[in-house]
Amino acid sequence: MTRRQRVIQLRRRVAMLIGATILIILFVVLGFAFSSKAKDNTEELNKYYKSITIEYGSSLYSIACEYAEMSKGSIEDYINEVRSINHIKEDEDIYSGQNIIIPYYSYEFNL
Protein backbone atom coordinates (compact mmCIF):
# COMPACT_ATOMS: atom_id res chain seq x y z
CA MET A 1 0.00 0.00 0.00
CA THR A 2 1.43 3.33 -0.98
CA ARG A 3 1.67 6.33 1.24
CA ARG A 4 -1.06 8.09 -0.70
CA GLN A 5 -3.47 5.15 -0.24
CA ARG A 6 -2.77 5.10 3.50
CA VAL A 7 -3.50 8.84 3.75
CA ILE A 8 -6.79 8.39 1.87
CA GLN A 9 -7.72 5.42 4.06
CA LEU A 10 -6.87 7.41 7.21
CA ARG A 11 -9.01 10.34 6.04
CA ARG A 12 -11.95 7.97 5.41
CA ARG A 13 -11.61 6.46 8.88
CA VAL A 14 -11.46 9.92 10.48
CA ALA A 15 -14.53 11.03 8.48
CA MET A 16 -16.44 7.88 9.51
CA LEU A 17 -15.43 8.37 13.14
CA ILE A 18 -16.62 11.99 13.08
CA GLY A 19 -19.89 10.95 11.40
CA ALA A 20 -20.48 8.19 13.94
CA THR A 21 -19.76 10.58 16.82
CA ILE A 22 -22.24 13.12 15.45
CA LEU A 23 -24.91 10.42 15.09
CA ILE A 24 -24.35 9.18 18.64
CA ILE A 25 -24.61 12.72 20.02
CA LEU A 26 -27.78 13.31 17.99
CA PHE A 27 -29.40 10.11 19.27
CA VAL A 28 -28.50 10.92 22.88
CA VAL A 29 -29.91 14.46 22.63
CA LEU A 30 -33.12 13.25 20.97
CA GLY A 31 -33.44 10.43 23.49
CA PHE A 32 -33.31 12.85 26.42
CA ALA A 33 -35.77 15.19 24.72
CA PHE A 34 -38.36 12.46 24.22
CA SER A 35 -37.84 10.86 27.62
CA SER A 36 -38.46 14.15 29.44
CA LYS A 37 -41.71 14.69 27.51
CA ALA A 38 -42.83 11.18 28.31
CA LYS A 39 -42.13 11.75 31.98
CA ASP A 40 -44.22 14.93 31.99
CA ASN A 41 -47.18 13.08 30.52
CA THR A 42 -47.07 10.35 33.13
CA GLU A 43 -47.33 12.67 36.11
CA GLU A 44 -50.38 11.84 38.12
CA LEU A 45 -53.10 14.41 38.64
CA ASN A 46 -54.00 14.39 42.34
CA LYS A 47 -57.40 15.29 43.76
CA TYR A 48 -57.67 17.36 46.93
CA TYR A 49 -60.43 19.11 48.84
CA LYS A 50 -60.58 22.53 50.41
CA SER A 51 -63.10 24.81 52.03
CA ILE A 52 -64.01 28.11 50.39
CA THR A 53 -66.28 30.94 51.47
CA ILE A 54 -68.83 31.97 48.86
CA GLU A 55 -68.44 35.58 47.78
CA TYR A 56 -71.27 37.84 46.65
CA GLY A 57 -72.27 37.05 43.07
CA SER A 58 -70.62 33.61 43.00
CA SER A 59 -72.48 30.61 41.68
CA LEU A 60 -71.69 26.94 41.50
CA TYR A 61 -71.13 27.43 37.79
CA SER A 62 -68.54 30.20 38.32
CA ILE A 63 -66.79 28.11 40.97
CA ALA A 64 -66.78 25.10 38.63
CA CYS A 65 -65.31 27.20 35.82
CA GLU A 66 -62.47 28.23 38.13
CA TYR A 67 -61.66 24.88 39.75
CA ALA A 68 -62.84 22.18 37.33
CA GLU A 69 -60.45 23.01 34.48
CA MET A 70 -58.09 20.15 35.37
CA SER A 71 -60.78 17.62 36.26
CA LYS A 72 -61.48 14.79 33.89
CA GLY A 73 -65.22 15.37 33.81
CA SER A 74 -67.46 18.15 32.59
CA ILE A 75 -68.42 21.30 34.47
CA GLU A 76 -71.82 19.75 35.11
CA ASP A 77 -70.15 16.68 36.68
CA TYR A 78 -68.06 18.98 38.88
CA ILE A 79 -71.15 20.94 40.02
CA ASN A 80 -72.94 17.68 40.83
CA GLU A 81 -69.95 16.52 42.87
CA VAL A 82 -69.86 19.81 44.82
CA ARG A 83 -73.61 19.51 45.45
CA SER A 84 -73.15 15.94 46.67
CA ILE A 85 -70.22 16.74 48.98
CA ASN A 86 -72.07 19.66 50.57
CA HIS A 87 -75.58 18.11 50.57
CA ILE A 88 -76.92 20.90 48.35
CA LYS A 89 -80.16 19.93 46.60
CA GLU A 90 -80.79 20.56 42.89
CA ASP A 91 -83.20 23.42 43.58
CA GLU A 92 -81.15 24.90 46.43
CA ASP A 93 -78.92 27.94 45.89
CA ILE A 94 -75.67 28.91 47.56
CA TYR A 95 -75.39 32.25 49.33
CA SER A 96 -72.70 34.80 50.16
CA GLY A 97 -70.75 33.89 53.30
CA GLN A 98 -71.56 30.19 53.05
CA ASN A 99 -68.63 27.78 53.41
CA ILE A 100 -68.50 24.80 51.08
CA ILE A 101 -66.02 22.02 50.38
CA ILE A 102 -64.77 21.79 46.79
CA PRO A 103 -62.47 19.36 45.02
CA TYR A 104 -59.45 20.69 43.17
CA TYR A 105 -56.74 19.03 41.16
CA SER A 106 -52.97 19.43 41.19
CA TYR A 107 -49.86 17.63 39.96
CA GLU A 108 -48.17 18.42 43.28
CA PHE A 109 -48.25 15.75 45.93
CA ASN A 110 -49.47 17.07 49.29
CA LEU A 111 -49.98 15.18 52.50
Backbone atoms as SQL, in Angstrom:
CREATE TABLE atoms (id INTEGER PRIMARY KEY, chain TEXT, resi INTEGER, resn TEXT, atom TEXT, x REAL, y REAL, z REAL);
INSERT INTO atoms VALUES
  (1, 'A', 1, 'MET', 'N', 0.850, -1.163, 0.000),
  (2, 'A', 1, 'MET', 'CA', 0.000, 0.000, 0.000),
  (3, 'A', 1, 'MET', 'C', 0.904, 1.237, 0.000),
  (4, 'A', 2, 'THR', 'N', 0.597, 2.136, -0.877),
  (5, 'A', 2, 'THR', 'CA', 1.432, 3.331, -0.980),
  (6, 'A', 2, 'THR', 'C', 1.041, 4.334, 0.090),
  (7, 'A', 3, 'ARG', 'N', 1.899, 5.276, 0.234),
  (8, 'A', 3, 'ARG', 'CA', 1.673, 6.326, 1.238),
  (9, 'A', 3, 'ARG', 'C', 0.379, 7.079, 0.940),
  (10, 'A', 4, 'ARG', 'N', 0.136, 7.339, -0.307),
  (11, 'A', 4, 'ARG', 'CA', -1.061, 8.086, -0.695),
  (12, 'A', 4, 'ARG', 'C', -2.322, 7.287, -0.348),
  (13, 'A', 5, 'GLN', 'N', -2.324, 5.996, -0.564),
  (14, 'A', 5, 'GLN', 'CA', -3.469, 5.152, -0.244),
  (15, 'A', 5, 'GLN', 'C', -3.718, 5.123, 1.266),
  (16, 'A', 6, 'ARG', 'N', -2.625, 5.085, 2.040),
  (17, 'A', 6, 'ARG', 'CA', -2.766, 5.095, 3.496),
  (18, 'A', 6, 'ARG', 'C', -3.366, 6.412, 3.981),
  (19, 'A', 7, 'VAL', 'N', -2.960, 7.527, 3.380),
  (20, 'A', 7, 'VAL', 'CA', -3.495, 8.838, 3.754),
  (21, 'A', 7, 'VAL', 'C', -4.987, 8.897, 3.433),
  (22, 'A', 8, 'ILE', 'N', -5.371, 8.403, 2.266),
  (23, 'A', 8, 'ILE', 'CA', -6.786, 8.392, 1.871),
  (24, 'A', 8, 'ILE', 'C', -7.592, 7.508, 2.822),
  (25, 'A', 9, 'GLN', 'N', -7.046, 6.332, 3.147),
  (26, 'A', 9, 'GLN', 'CA', -7.723, 5.420, 4.063),
  (27, 'A', 9, 'GLN', 'C', -7.851, 6.048, 5.454),
  (28, 'A', 10, 'LEU', 'N', -6.833, 6.735, 5.917),
  (29, 'A', 10, 'LEU', 'CA', -6.868, 7.405, 7.213),
  (30, 'A', 10, 'LEU', 'C', -7.932, 8.502, 7.221),
  (31, 'A', 11, 'ARG', 'N', -8.003, 9.273, 6.137),
  (32, 'A', 11, 'ARG', 'CA', -9.014, 10.338, 6.044),
  (33, 'A', 11, 'ARG', 'C', -10.431, 9.744, 6.073),
  (34, 'A', 12, 'ARG', 'N', -10.639, 8.629, 5.399),
  (35, 'A', 12, 'ARG', 'CA', -11.952, 7.974, 5.406),
  (36, 'A', 12, 'ARG', 'C', -12.320, 7.519, 6.820),
  (37, 'A', 13, 'ARG', 'N', -11.358, 6.921, 7.513),
  (38, 'A', 13, 'ARG', 'CA', -11.614, 6.464, 8.881),
  (39, 'A', 13, 'ARG', 'C', -11.947, 7.631, 9.806),
  (40, 'A', 14, 'VAL', 'N', -11.202, 8.729, 9.661),
  (41, 'A', 14, 'VAL', 'CA', -11.464, 9.917, 10.482),
  (42, 'A', 14, 'VAL', 'C', -12.857, 10.465, 10.166),
  (43, 'A', 15, 'ALA', 'N', -13.216, 10.533, 8.879),
  (44, 'A', 15, 'ALA', 'CA', -14.534, 11.026, 8.479),
  (45, 'A', 15, 'ALA', 'C', -15.641, 10.128, 9.030),
  (46, 'A', 16, 'MET', 'N', -15.440, 8.805, 8.974),
  (47, 'A', 16, 'MET', 'CA', -16.436, 7.875, 9.508),
  (48, 'A', 16, 'MET', 'C', -16.550, 8.009, 11.022),
  (49, 'A', 17, 'LEU', 'N', -15.430, 8.200, 11.692),
  (50, 'A', 17, 'LEU', 'CA', -15.432, 8.374, 13.136),
  (51, 'A', 17, 'LEU', 'C', -16.176, 9.651, 13.528),
  (52, 'A', 18, 'ILE', 'N', -15.924, 10.728, 12.810),
  (53, 'A', 18, 'ILE', 'CA', -16.619, 11.992, 13.084),
  (54, 'A', 18, 'ILE', 'C', -18.120, 11.832, 12.823),
  (55, 'A', 19, 'GLY', 'N', -18.479, 11.184, 11.718),
  (56, 'A', 19, 'GLY', 'CA', -19.894, 10.952, 11.398),
  (57, 'A', 19, 'GLY', 'C', -20.586, 10.111, 12.460),
  (58, 'A', 20, 'ALA', 'N', -19.912, 9.048, 12.905),
  (59, 'A', 20, 'ALA', 'CA', -20.482, 8.185, 13.939),
  (60, 'A', 20, 'ALA', 'C', -20.654, 8.949, 15.248),
  (61, 'A', 21, 'THR', 'N', -19.676, 9.783, 15.592),
  (62, 'A', 21, 'THR', 'CA', -19.757, 10.582, 16.818),
  (63, 'A', 21, 'THR', 'C', -20.937, 11.549, 16.755),
  (64, 'A', 22, 'ILE', 'N', -21.115, 12.192, 15.612),
  (65, 'A', 22, 'ILE', 'CA', -22.238, 13.123, 15.446),
  (66, 'A', 22, 'ILE', 'C', -23.570, 12.385, 15.579),
  (67, 'A', 23, 'LEU', 'N', -23.679, 11.202, 14.980),
  (68, 'A', 23, 'LEU', 'CA', -24.912, 10.423, 15.089),
  (69, 'A', 23, 'LEU', 'C', -25.194, 10.009, 16.530),
  (70, 'A', 24, 'ILE', 'N', -24.171, 9.580, 17.239),
  (71, 'A', 24, 'ILE', 'CA', -24.352, 9.183, 18.640),
  (72, 'A', 24, 'ILE', 'C', -24.827, 10.369, 19.468),
  (73, 'A', 25, 'ILE', 'N', -24.200, 11.518, 19.284),
  (74, 'A', 25, 'ILE', 'CA', -24.607, 12.720, 20.024),
  (75, 'A', 25, 'ILE', 'C', -26.050, 13.080, 19.686),
  (76, 'A', 26, 'LEU', 'N', -26.418, 13.003, 18.422),
  (77, 'A', 26, 'LEU', 'CA', -27.777, 13.313, 17.990),
  (78, 'A', 26, 'LEU', 'C', -28.786, 12.370, 18.640),
  (79, 'A', 27, 'PHE', 'N', -28.489, 11.069, 18.646),
  (80, 'A', 27, 'PHE', 'CA', -29.397, 10.107, 19.270),
  (81, 'A', 27, 'PHE', 'C', -29.528, 10.340, 20.774),
  (82, 'A', 28, 'VAL', 'N', -28.453, 10.661, 21.440),
  (83, 'A', 28, 'VAL', 'CA', -28.501, 10.920, 22.882),
  (84, 'A', 28, 'VAL', 'C', -29.357, 12.149, 23.172),
  (85, 'A', 29, 'VAL', 'N', -29.136, 13.226, 22.417),
  (86, 'A', 29, 'VAL', 'CA', -29.910, 14.456, 22.631),
  (87, 'A', 29, 'VAL', 'C', -31.391, 14.208, 22.372),
  (88, 'A', 30, 'LEU', 'N', -31.719, 13.549, 21.269),
  (89, 'A', 30, 'LEU', 'CA', -33.122, 13.254, 20.970),
  (90, 'A', 30, 'LEU', 'C', -33.728, 12.308, 22.003),
  (91, 'A', 31, 'GLY', 'N', -32.954, 11.356, 22.467),
  (92, 'A', 31, 'GLY', 'CA', -33.444, 10.434, 23.489),
  (93, 'A', 31, 'GLY', 'C', -33.820, 11.145, 24.769),
  (94, 'A', 32, 'PHE', 'N', -32.991, 12.081, 25.213),
  (95, 'A', 32, 'PHE', 'CA', -33.312, 12.846, 26.416),
  (96, 'A', 32, 'PHE', 'C', -34.518, 13.746, 26.189),
  (97, 'A', 33, 'ALA', 'N', -34.640, 14.312, 25.015),
  (98, 'A', 33, 'ALA', 'CA', -35.774, 15.195, 24.720),
  (99, 'A', 33, 'ALA', 'C', -37.087, 14.422, 24.797),
  (100, 'A', 34, 'PHE', 'N', -37.129, 13.236, 24.202),
  (101, 'A', 34, 'PHE', 'CA', -38.357, 12.460, 24.219),
  (102, 'A', 34, 'PHE', 'C', -38.629, 11.844, 25.582),
  (103, 'A', 35, 'SER', 'N', -37.611, 11.458, 26.306),
  (104, 'A', 35, 'SER', 'CA', -37.843, 10.862, 27.618),
  (105, 'A', 35, 'SER', 'C', -38.366, 11.887, 28.601),
  (106, 'A', 36, 'SER', 'N', -37.944, 13.139, 28.519),
  (107, 'A', 36, 'SER', 'CA', -38.455, 14.149, 29.443),
  (108, 'A', 36, 'SER', 'C', -39.905, 14.475, 29.134),
  (109, 'A', 37, 'LYS', 'N', -40.311, 14.458, 27.860),
  (110, 'A', 37, 'LYS', 'CA', -41.710, 14.691, 27.510),
  (111, 'A', 37, 'LYS', 'C', -42.572, 13.534, 27.989),
  (112, 'A', 38, 'ALA', 'N', -42.078, 12.340, 27.851),
  (113, 'A', 38, 'ALA', 'CA', -42.834, 11.183, 28.307),
  (114, 'A', 38, 'ALA', 'C', -43.017, 11.231, 29.813),
  (115, 'A', 39, 'LYS', 'N', -42.030, 11.664, 30.531),
  (116, 'A', 39, 'LYS', 'CA', -42.126, 11.754, 31.982),
  (117, 'A', 39, 'LYS', 'C', -43.172, 12.779, 32.382),
  (118, 'A', 40, 'ASP', 'N', -43.231, 13.913, 31.681),
  (119, 'A', 40, 'ASP', 'CA', -44.218, 14.931, 31.993),
  (120, 'A', 40, 'ASP', 'C', -45.634, 14.409, 31.811),
  (121, 'A', 41, 'ASN', 'N', -45.842, 13.584, 30.795),
  (122, 'A', 41, 'ASN', 'CA', -47.175, 13.085, 30.516),
  (123, 'A', 41, 'ASN', 'C', -47.623, 12.018, 31.501),
  (124, 'A', 42, 'THR', 'N', -46.700, 11.399, 32.208),
  (125, 'A', 42, 'THR', 'CA', -47.069, 10.346, 33.134),
  (126, 'A', 42, 'THR', 'C', -47.277, 10.855, 34.548),
  (127, 'A', 43, 'GLU', 'N', -47.089, 12.151, 34.776),
  (128, 'A', 43, 'GLU', 'CA', -47.327, 12.671, 36.111),
  (129, 'A', 43, 'GLU', 'C', -48.793, 12.492, 36.459),
  (130, 'A', 44, 'GLU', 'N', -49.028, 12.126, 37.692),
  (131, 'A', 44, 'GLU', 'CA', -50.381, 11.839, 38.118),
  (132, 'A', 44, 'GLU', 'C', -51.063, 13.102, 38.620),
  (133, 'A', 45, 'LEU', 'N', -52.291, 13.289, 38.195),
  (134, 'A', 45, 'LEU', 'CA', -53.101, 14.409, 38.640),
  (135, 'A', 45, 'LEU', 'C', -53.768, 14.001, 39.943),
  (136, 'A', 46, 'ASN', 'N', -53.488, 14.728, 41.024),
  (137, 'A', 46, 'ASN', 'CA', -54.004, 14.392, 42.344),
  (138, 'A', 46, 'ASN', 'C', -55.239, 15.223, 42.662),
  (139, 'A', 47, 'LYS', 'N', -56.162, 14.621, 43.376),
  (140, 'A', 47, 'LYS', 'CA', -57.403, 15.291, 43.757),
  (141, 'A', 47, 'LYS', 'C', -57.344, 15.629, 45.239),
  (142, 'A', 48, 'TYR', 'N', -57.660, 16.882, 45.555),
  (143, 'A', 48, 'TYR', 'CA', -57.668, 17.358, 46.930),
  (144, 'A', 48, 'TYR', 'C', -58.981, 18.071, 47.196),
  (145, 'A', 49, 'TYR', 'N', -59.222, 18.390, 48.448),
  (146, 'A', 49, 'TYR', 'CA', -60.433, 19.110, 48.841),
  (147, 'A', 49, 'TYR', 'C', -60.036, 20.301, 49.690),
  (148, 'A', 50, 'LYS', 'N', -60.813, 21.373, 49.556),
  (149, 'A', 50, 'LYS', 'CA', -60.584, 22.532, 50.410),
  (150, 'A', 50, 'LYS', 'C', -61.903, 23.242, 50.639),
  (151, 'A', 51, 'SER', 'N', -61.917, 24.034, 51.685),
  (152, 'A', 51, 'SER', 'CA', -63.100, 24.813, 52.034),
  (153, 'A', 51, 'SER', 'C', -62.948, 26.222, 51.481),
  (154, 'A', 52, 'ILE', 'N', -64.013, 26.724, 50.864),
  (155, 'A', 52, 'ILE', 'CA', -64.008, 28.105, 50.388),
  (156, 'A', 52, 'ILE', 'C', -65.240, 28.814, 50.934),
  (157, 'A', 53, 'THR', 'N', -65.148, 30.120, 51.059),
  (158, 'A', 53, 'THR', 'CA', -66.279, 30.944, 51.465),
  (159, 'A', 53, 'THR', 'C', -66.860, 31.587, 50.214),
  (160, 'A', 54, 'ILE', 'N', -68.155, 31.438, 50.041),
  (161, 'A', 54, 'ILE', 'CA', -68.831, 31.969, 48.863),
  (162, 'A', 54, 'ILE', 'C', -68.855, 33.489, 48.942),
  (163, 'A', 55, 'GLU', 'N', -68.421, 34.121, 47.869),
  (164, 'A', 55, 'GLU', 'CA', -68.443, 35.581, 47.783),
  (165, 'A', 55, 'GLU', 'C', -69.710, 36.025, 47.068),
  (166, 'A', 56, 'TYR', 'N', -70.075, 37.282, 47.267),
  (167, 'A', 56, 'TYR', 'CA', -71.271, 37.836, 46.646),
  (168, 'A', 56, 'TYR', 'C', -71.177, 37.696, 45.121),
  (169, 'A', 57, 'GLY', 'N', -72.222, 37.198, 44.522),
  (170, 'A', 57, 'GLY', 'CA', -72.266, 37.052, 43.069),
  (171, 'A', 57, 'GLY', 'C', -71.725, 35.726, 42.557),
  (172, 'A', 58, 'SER', 'N', -71.154, 34.914, 43.430),
  (173, 'A', 58, 'SER', 'CA', -70.622, 33.613, 43.000),
  (174, 'A', 58, 'SER', 'C', -71.759, 32.619, 42.802),
  (175, 'A', 59, 'SER', 'N', -71.535, 31.705, 41.914),
  (176, 'A', 59, 'SER', 'CA', -72.482, 30.615, 41.685),
  (177, 'A', 59, 'SER', 'C', -71.685, 29.321, 41.586),
  (178, 'A', 60, 'LEU', 'N', -72.393, 28.213, 41.658),
  (179, 'A', 60, 'LEU', 'CA', -71.693, 26.936, 41.500),
  (180, 'A', 60, 'LEU', 'C', -71.054, 26.844, 40.122),
  (181, 'A', 61, 'TYR', 'N', -71.694, 27.449, 39.141),
  (182, 'A', 61, 'TYR', 'CA', -71.132, 27.434, 37.790),
  (183, 'A', 61, 'TYR', 'C', -69.818, 28.214, 37.737),
  (184, 'A', 62, 'SER', 'N', -69.777, 29.408, 38.350),
  (185, 'A', 62, 'SER', 'CA', -68.538, 30.204, 38.315),
  (186, 'A', 62, 'SER', 'C', -67.420, 29.517, 39.101),
  (187, 'A', 63, 'ILE', 'N', -67.787, 28.856, 40.188),
  (188, 'A', 63, 'ILE', 'CA', -66.789, 28.107, 40.971),
  (189, 'A', 63, 'ILE', 'C', -66.270, 26.927, 40.144),
  (190, 'A', 64, 'ALA', 'N', -67.182, 26.237, 39.465),
  (191, 'A', 64, 'ALA', 'CA', -66.785, 25.098, 38.625),
  (192, 'A', 64, 'ALA', 'C', -65.870, 25.548, 37.493),
  (193, 'A', 65, 'CYS', 'N', -66.164, 26.698, 36.902),
  (194, 'A', 65, 'CYS', 'CA', -65.308, 27.205, 35.817),
  (195, 'A', 65, 'CYS', 'C', -63.895, 27.485, 36.322),
  (196, 'A', 66, 'GLU', 'N', -63.783, 27.904, 37.568),
  (197, 'A', 66, 'GLU', 'CA', -62.473, 28.231, 38.133),
  (198, 'A', 66, 'GLU', 'C', -61.691, 26.993, 38.555),
  (199, 'A', 67, 'TYR', 'N', -62.365, 26.011, 39.149),
  (200, 'A', 67, 'TYR', 'CA', -61.658, 24.881, 39.749),
  (201, 'A', 67, 'TYR', 'C', -61.734, 23.575, 38.959),
  (202, 'A', 68, 'ALA', 'N', -62.644, 23.460, 38.016),
  (203, 'A', 68, 'ALA', 'CA', -62.837, 22.177, 37.326),
  (204, 'A', 68, 'ALA', 'C', -61.994, 22.039, 36.074),
  (205, 'A', 69, 'GLU', 'N', -61.181, 23.042, 35.747),
  (206, 'A', 69, 'GLU', 'CA', -60.454, 23.009, 34.481),
  (207, 'A', 69, 'GLU', 'C', -59.536, 21.806, 34.345),
  (208, 'A', 70, 'MET', 'N', -59.003, 21.290, 35.451),
  (209, 'A', 70, 'MET', 'CA', -58.088, 20.150, 35.372),
  (210, 'A', 70, 'MET', 'C', -58.790, 18.822, 35.653),
  (211, 'A', 71, 'SER', 'N', -60.073, 18.871, 35.990),
  (212, 'A', 71, 'SER', 'CA', -60.778, 17.618, 36.264),
  (213, 'A', 71, 'SER', 'C', -61.027, 16.875, 34.963),
  (214, 'A', 72, 'LYS', 'N', -61.290, 15.611, 35.075),
  (215, 'A', 72, 'LYS', 'CA', -61.478, 14.787, 33.889),
  (216, 'A', 72, 'LYS', 'C', -62.908, 14.846, 33.371),
  (217, 'A', 73, 'GLY', 'N', -63.819, 15.322, 34.200),
  (218, 'A', 73, 'GLY', 'CA', -65.221, 15.372, 33.806),
  (219, 'A', 73, 'GLY', 'C', -65.626, 16.739, 33.289),
  (220, 'A', 74, 'SER', 'N', -66.916, 16.883, 33.077),
  (221, 'A', 74, 'SER', 'CA', -67.463, 18.145, 32.585),
  (222, 'A', 74, 'SER', 'C', -67.728, 19.091, 33.753),
  (223, 'A', 75, 'ILE', 'N', -68.071, 20.325, 33.430),
  (224, 'A', 75, 'ILE', 'CA', -68.423, 21.304, 34.466),
  (225, 'A', 75, 'ILE', 'C', -69.670, 20.838, 35.207),
  (226, 'A', 76, 'GLU', 'N', -70.603, 20.261, 34.480),
  (227, 'A', 76, 'GLU', 'CA', -71.825, 19.753, 35.114),
  (228, 'A', 76, 'GLU', 'C', -71.501, 18.635, 36.111),
  (229, 'A', 77, 'ASP', 'N', -70.580, 17.742, 35.751),
  (230, 'A', 77, 'ASP', 'CA', -70.155, 16.683, 36.680),
  (231, 'A', 77, 'ASP', 'C', -69.534, 17.288, 37.936),
  (232, 'A', 78, 'TYR', 'N', -68.716, 18.323, 37.746),
  (233, 'A', 78, 'TYR', 'CA', -68.064, 18.979, 38.881),
  (234, 'A', 78, 'TYR', 'C', -69.113, 19.612, 39.798),
  (235, 'A', 79, 'ILE', 'N', -70.086, 20.310, 39.218),
  (236, 'A', 79, 'ILE', 'CA', -71.149, 20.937, 40.018),
  (237, 'A', 79, 'ILE', 'C', -71.916, 19.870, 40.793),
  (238, 'A', 80, 'ASN', 'N', -72.228, 18.763, 40.143),
  (239, 'A', 80, 'ASN', 'CA', -72.941, 17.677, 40.830),
  (240, 'A', 80, 'ASN', 'C', -72.116, 17.107, 41.977),
  (241, 'A', 81, 'GLU', 'N', -70.808, 17.012, 41.796),
  (242, 'A', 81, 'GLU', 'CA', -69.946, 16.518, 42.873),
  (243, 'A', 81, 'GLU', 'C', -69.929, 17.492, 44.045),
  (244, 'A', 82, 'VAL', 'N', -69.836, 18.796, 43.754),
  (245, 'A', 82, 'VAL', 'CA', -69.859, 19.810, 44.825),
  (246, 'A', 82, 'VAL', 'C', -71.196, 19.753, 45.556),
  (247, 'A', 83, 'ARG', 'N', -72.290, 19.630, 44.820),
  (248, 'A', 83, 'ARG', 'CA', -73.613, 19.511, 45.454),
  (249, 'A', 83, 'ARG', 'C', -73.658, 18.281, 46.368),
  (250, 'A', 84, 'SER', 'N', -73.130, 17.173, 45.893),
  (251, 'A', 84, 'SER', 'CA', -73.155, 15.936, 46.673),
  (252, 'A', 84, 'SER', 'C', -72.310, 16.053, 47.944),
  (253, 'A', 85, 'ILE', 'N', -71.118, 16.602, 47.825),
  (254, 'A', 85, 'ILE', 'CA', -70.223, 16.740, 48.982),
  (255, 'A', 85, 'ILE', 'C', -70.852, 17.606, 50.064),
  (256, 'A', 86, 'ASN', 'N', -71.533, 18.671, 49.634),
  (257, 'A', 86, 'ASN', 'CA', -72.066, 19.660, 50.571),
  (258, 'A', 86, 'ASN', 'C', -73.561, 19.494, 50.848),
  (259, 'A', 87, 'HIS', 'N', -74.155, 18.404, 50.361),
  (260, 'A', 87, 'HIS', 'CA', -75.578, 18.114, 50.568),
  (261, 'A', 87, 'HIS', 'C', -76.451, 19.284, 50.116),
  (262, 'A', 88, 'ILE', 'N', -76.137, 19.811, 48.933),
  (263, 'A', 88, 'ILE', 'CA', -76.919, 20.901, 48.350),
  (264, 'A', 88, 'ILE', 'C', -77.865, 20.276, 47.329),
  (265, 'A', 89, 'LYS', 'N', -79.162, 20.505, 47.505),
  (266, 'A', 89, 'LYS', 'CA', -80.157, 19.926, 46.599),
  (267, 'A', 89, 'LYS', 'C', -80.144, 20.648, 45.262),
  (268, 'A', 90, 'GLU', 'N', -80.731, 20.001, 44.246),
  (269, 'A', 90, 'GLU', 'CA', -80.786, 20.564, 42.891),
  (270, 'A', 90, 'GLU', 'C', -81.402, 21.952, 42.877),
  (271, 'A', 91, 'ASP', 'N', -82.475, 22.143, 43.617),
  (272, 'A', 91, 'ASP', 'CA', -83.198, 23.416, 43.578),
  (273, 'A', 91, 'ASP', 'C', -82.695, 24.416, 44.625),
  (274, 'A', 92, 'GLU', 'N', -81.670, 24.051, 45.360),
  (275, 'A', 92, 'GLU', 'CA', -81.145, 24.899, 46.434),
  (276, 'A', 92, 'GLU', 'C', -79.999, 25.762, 45.903),
  (277, 'A', 93, 'ASP', 'N', -79.971, 27.017, 46.309),
  (278, 'A', 93, 'ASP', 'CA', -78.919, 27.941, 45.887),
  (279, 'A', 93, 'ASP', 'C', -77.864, 28.089, 46.975),
  (280, 'A', 94, 'ILE', 'N', -76.697, 28.560, 46.579),
  (281, 'A', 94, 'ILE', 'CA', -75.670, 28.913, 47.558),
  (282, 'A', 94, 'ILE', 'C', -75.790, 30.407, 47.831),
  (283, 'A', 95, 'TYR', 'N', -75.256, 30.845, 48.963),
  (284, 'A', 95, 'TYR', 'CA', -75.386, 32.251, 49.329),
  (285, 'A', 95, 'TYR', 'C', -74.055, 32.802, 49.812),
  (286, 'A', 96, 'SER', 'N', -73.926, 34.107, 49.750),
  (287, 'A', 96, 'SER', 'CA', -72.704, 34.800, 50.163),
  (288, 'A', 96, 'SER', 'C', -72.415, 34.519, 51.632),
  (289, 'A', 97, 'GLY', 'N', -71.169, 34.188, 51.932),
  (290, 'A', 97, 'GLY', 'CA', -70.754, 33.891, 53.300),
  (291, 'A', 97, 'GLY', 'C', -70.819, 32.412, 53.648),
  (292, 'A', 98, 'GLN', 'N', -71.459, 31.627, 52.816),
  (293, 'A', 98, 'GLN', 'CA', -71.565, 30.189, 53.048),
  (294, 'A', 98, 'GLN', 'C', -70.210, 29.528, 52.788),
  (295, 'A', 99, 'ASN', 'N', -69.855, 28.562, 53.613),
  (296, 'A', 99, 'ASN', 'CA', -68.631, 27.783, 53.408),
  (297, 'A', 99, 'ASN', 'C', -69.006, 26.450, 52.780),
  (298, 'A', 100, 'ILE', 'N', -68.278, 26.093, 51.721),
  (299, 'A', 100, 'ILE', 'CA', -68.501, 24.796, 51.082),
  (300, 'A', 100, 'ILE', 'C', -67.155, 24.124, 50.829),
  (301, 'A', 101, 'ILE', 'N', -67.204, 22.816, 50.703),
  (302, 'A', 101, 'ILE', 'CA', -66.022, 22.015, 50.375),
  (303, 'A', 101, 'ILE', 'C', -66.036, 21.782, 48.866),
  (304, 'A', 102, 'ILE', 'N', -64.879, 22.017, 48.236),
  (305, 'A', 102, 'ILE', 'CA', -64.774, 21.787, 46.793),
  (306, 'A', 102, 'ILE', 'C', -63.554, 20.917, 46.496),
  (307, 'A', 103, 'PRO', 'N', -63.654, 20.094, 45.468),
  (308, 'A', 103, 'PRO', 'CA', -62.469, 19.357, 45.021),
  (309, 'A', 103, 'PRO', 'C', -61.635, 20.238, 44.097),
  (310, 'A', 104, 'TYR', 'N', -60.332, 20.044, 44.143),
  (311, 'A', 104, 'TYR', 'CA', -59.449, 20.695, 43.172),
  (312, 'A', 104, 'TYR', 'C', -58.356, 19.714, 42.813),
  (313, 'A', 105, 'TYR', 'N', -57.703, 19.972, 41.710),
  (314, 'A', 105, 'TYR', 'CA', -56.735, 19.027, 41.160),
  (315, 'A', 105, 'TYR', 'C', -55.378, 19.690, 41.015),
  (316, 'A', 106, 'SER', 'N', -54.329, 18.907, 41.288),
  (317, 'A', 106, 'SER', 'CA', -52.969, 19.434, 41.195),
  (318, 'A', 106, 'SER', 'C', -52.009, 18.287, 40.898),
  (319, 'A', 107, 'TYR', 'N', -50.912, 18.619, 40.197),
  (320, 'A', 107, 'TYR', 'CA', -49.857, 17.630, 39.959),
  (321, 'A', 107, 'TYR', 'C', -48.933, 17.514, 41.166),
  (322, 'A', 108, 'GLU', 'N', -48.998, 18.469, 42.070),
  (323, 'A', 108, 'GLU', 'CA', -48.168, 18.422, 43.277),
  (324, 'A', 108, 'GLU', 'C', -48.724, 17.372, 44.222),
  (325, 'A', 109, 'PHE', 'N', -47.836, 16.738, 44.955),
  (326, 'A', 109, 'PHE', 'CA', -48.253, 15.746, 45.935),
  (327, 'A', 109, 'PHE', 'C', -48.214, 16.387, 47.308),
  (328, 'A', 110, 'ASN', 'N', -49.367, 16.477, 47.949),
  (329, 'A', 110, 'ASN', 'CA', -49.472, 17.071, 49.286),
  (330, 'A', 110, 'ASN', 'C', -49.983, 16.028, 50.258),
  (331, 'A', 111, 'LEU', 'N', -49.483, 16.084, 51.452),
  (332, 'A', 111, 'LEU', 'CA', -49.981, 15.179, 52.495),
  (333, 'A', 111, 'LEU', 'C', -50.987, 15.878, 53.346);
